C-alpha positions as MATLAB code, in Angstrom:
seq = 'XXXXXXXXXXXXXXXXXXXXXXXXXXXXXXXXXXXXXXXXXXXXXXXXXXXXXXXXXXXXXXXXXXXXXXXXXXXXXXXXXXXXXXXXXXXXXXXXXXXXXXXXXXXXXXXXXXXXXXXXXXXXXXXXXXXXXXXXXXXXXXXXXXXXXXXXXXXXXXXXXXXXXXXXXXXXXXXXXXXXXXX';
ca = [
       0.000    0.000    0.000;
       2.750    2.557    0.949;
       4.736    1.253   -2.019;
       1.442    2.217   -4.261;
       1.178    5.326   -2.722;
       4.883    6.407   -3.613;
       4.532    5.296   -7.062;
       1.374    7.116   -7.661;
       2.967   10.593   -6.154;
       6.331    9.683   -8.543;
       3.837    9.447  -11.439;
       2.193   13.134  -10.497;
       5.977   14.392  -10.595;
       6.859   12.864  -14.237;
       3.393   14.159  -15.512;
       4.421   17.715  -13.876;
       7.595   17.777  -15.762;
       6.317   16.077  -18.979;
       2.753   17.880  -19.550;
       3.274   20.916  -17.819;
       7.199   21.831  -17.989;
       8.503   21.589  -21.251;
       8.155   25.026  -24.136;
       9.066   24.887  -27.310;
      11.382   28.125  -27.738;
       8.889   29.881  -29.364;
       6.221   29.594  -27.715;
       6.907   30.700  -23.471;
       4.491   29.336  -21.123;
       2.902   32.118  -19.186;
       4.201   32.844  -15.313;
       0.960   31.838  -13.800;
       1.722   28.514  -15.226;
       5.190   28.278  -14.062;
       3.731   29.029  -11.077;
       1.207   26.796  -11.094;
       3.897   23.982  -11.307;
       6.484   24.881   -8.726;
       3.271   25.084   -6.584;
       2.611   20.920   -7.495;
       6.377   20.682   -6.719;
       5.982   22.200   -2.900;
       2.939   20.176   -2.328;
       5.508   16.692   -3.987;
       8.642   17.984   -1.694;
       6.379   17.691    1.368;
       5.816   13.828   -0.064;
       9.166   13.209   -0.229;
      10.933   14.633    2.991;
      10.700   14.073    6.610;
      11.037   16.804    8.933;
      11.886   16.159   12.893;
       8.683   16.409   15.327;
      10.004   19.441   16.614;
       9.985   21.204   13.514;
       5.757   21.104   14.038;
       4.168   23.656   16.521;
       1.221   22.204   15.144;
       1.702   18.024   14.447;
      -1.540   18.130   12.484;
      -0.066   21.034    9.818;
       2.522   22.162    7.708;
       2.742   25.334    6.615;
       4.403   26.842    3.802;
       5.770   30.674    4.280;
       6.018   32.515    1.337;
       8.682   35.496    1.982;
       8.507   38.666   -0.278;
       6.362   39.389   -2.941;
       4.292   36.605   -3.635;
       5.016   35.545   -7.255;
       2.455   32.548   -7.166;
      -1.233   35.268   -7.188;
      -3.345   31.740   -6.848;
      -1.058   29.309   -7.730;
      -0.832   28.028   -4.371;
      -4.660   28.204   -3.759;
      -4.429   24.696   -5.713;
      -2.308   22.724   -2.590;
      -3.835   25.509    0.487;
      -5.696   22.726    2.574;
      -4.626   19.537    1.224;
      -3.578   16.955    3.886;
      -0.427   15.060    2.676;
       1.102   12.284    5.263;
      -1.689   13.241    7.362;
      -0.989   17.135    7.558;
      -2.659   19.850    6.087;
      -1.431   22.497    4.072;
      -1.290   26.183    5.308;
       0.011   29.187    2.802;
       1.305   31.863    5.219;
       2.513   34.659    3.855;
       5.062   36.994    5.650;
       7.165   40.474    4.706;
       9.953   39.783    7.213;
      12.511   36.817    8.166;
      11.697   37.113   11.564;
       7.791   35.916   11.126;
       9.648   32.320   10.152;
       7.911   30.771   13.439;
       6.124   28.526   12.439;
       7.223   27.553    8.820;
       8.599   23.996    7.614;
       9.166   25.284    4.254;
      10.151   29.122    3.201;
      10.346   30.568   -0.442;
      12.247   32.870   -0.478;
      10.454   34.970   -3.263;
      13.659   36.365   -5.538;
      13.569   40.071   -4.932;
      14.467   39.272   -1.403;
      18.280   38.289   -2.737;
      19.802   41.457   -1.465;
      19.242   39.979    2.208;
      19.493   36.627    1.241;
      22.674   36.142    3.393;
      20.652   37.319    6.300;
      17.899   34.656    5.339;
      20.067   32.141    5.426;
      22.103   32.758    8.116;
      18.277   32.851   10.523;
      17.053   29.439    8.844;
      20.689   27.943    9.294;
      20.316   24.442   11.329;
      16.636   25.115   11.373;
      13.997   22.414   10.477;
      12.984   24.551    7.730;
      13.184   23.609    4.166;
      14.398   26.493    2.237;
      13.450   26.958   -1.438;
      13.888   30.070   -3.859;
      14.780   30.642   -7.501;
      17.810   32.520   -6.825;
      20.691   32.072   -8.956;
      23.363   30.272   -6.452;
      20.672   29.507   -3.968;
      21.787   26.458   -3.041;
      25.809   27.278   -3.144;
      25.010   29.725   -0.612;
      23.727   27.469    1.930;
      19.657   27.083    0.432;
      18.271   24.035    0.389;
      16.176   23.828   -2.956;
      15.939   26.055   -5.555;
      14.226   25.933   -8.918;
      16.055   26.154  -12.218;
      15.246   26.196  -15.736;
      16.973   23.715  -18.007;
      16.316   22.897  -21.639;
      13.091   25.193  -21.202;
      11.739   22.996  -18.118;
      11.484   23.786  -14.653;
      13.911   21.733  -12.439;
      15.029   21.560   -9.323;
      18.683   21.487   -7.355;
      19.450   20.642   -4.158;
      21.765   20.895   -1.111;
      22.183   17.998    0.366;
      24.781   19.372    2.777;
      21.965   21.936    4.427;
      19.153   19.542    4.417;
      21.155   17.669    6.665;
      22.384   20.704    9.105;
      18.875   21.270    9.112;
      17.876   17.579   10.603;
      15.603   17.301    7.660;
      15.678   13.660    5.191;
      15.150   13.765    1.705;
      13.751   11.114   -0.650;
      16.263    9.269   -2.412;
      13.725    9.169   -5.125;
      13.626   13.002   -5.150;
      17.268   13.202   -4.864;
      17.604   11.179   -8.369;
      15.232   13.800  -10.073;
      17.408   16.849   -8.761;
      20.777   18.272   -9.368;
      22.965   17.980   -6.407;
      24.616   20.954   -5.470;
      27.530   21.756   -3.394;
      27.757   24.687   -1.072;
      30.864   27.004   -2.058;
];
């Protein structure tokens, strides 16, 4: 049953990236979609990675922070209140690092990169799963940040600060990353 149950979630993430991912290069997909999609990827992550019980305030929620201007308008309205591995989904959104109480996952929206090594620093050895699209997110201590490769959206990953941060990835979402080292 829990073998079925992984499969079926590893089948939602191919159809993501086939179906919804790919552009030809002359035709661009617009940003609500894109949106749309690293929204199904938040909602996958929380399939595929175990946080500590600490990390919950709350053990029957998880909430996703969104930090800065919110690039996702209703994206995220699709995943808000679904219960995956028996939590349900809040959206919180918050204008300052310091409202991070609270969160298991932060995007860090991109305008926010001039204080980026402020973020980073706060969520340091924290149980929180940070994720941005910041170019050298990860190399500067992030744990996931969003990429796009051969017009698709894709993923890397820091294995290095998932671990300071007590939190255990999927090696089935591992395989569908790129690994990144910290510099």
């Amino acid at each position: 049953m829990k073998n079925t149950r992984v499969l079926i979630s590893l089948i939602i993430i191919f159809i993501c990236y086939g179906m919804f991912c790919g552009t030809s290069s002359t035709y661009a997909k617009p940003k609500s979609k894109e949106y749309h999609i690293k929204a199904a990827f938040l909602l996958n992550f929380v399939k595929f990675i175990q946080w500590p019980a600490h990390a919950f305030s709350d053990p029957t929620s998880l909430t996703i922070c969104i930090l800065g201007n919110d690039p996702f308008d209703e994206a995220l309205n699709t995943i808000e209140n679904k219960i995956v591995r028996d939590k349900k989904l809040i959206i919180k959104r918050i204008s300052r690092i310091e409202d991070i109480k609270g969160c298991q996952i932060l995007f860090v929206c991109t305008p926010e990169k001039e204080i980026m090594s402020e973020i980073l620093t706060k969520t340091k050895d924290k149980p929180i799963l940070t994720v941005s699209e910041t170019n050298n997110f990860c190399q500067s201590g992030g744990i996931v940040n969003f990429i796009v490769s051969n017009n698709k959206i894709r993923f890397e990953i820091n294995v290095e600060a998932s671990k300071r941060s007590d939190l255990i990835i999927s090696s089935k979402l591992l395989k569908l990353s790129k690994i990144i080292k910290e510099r």
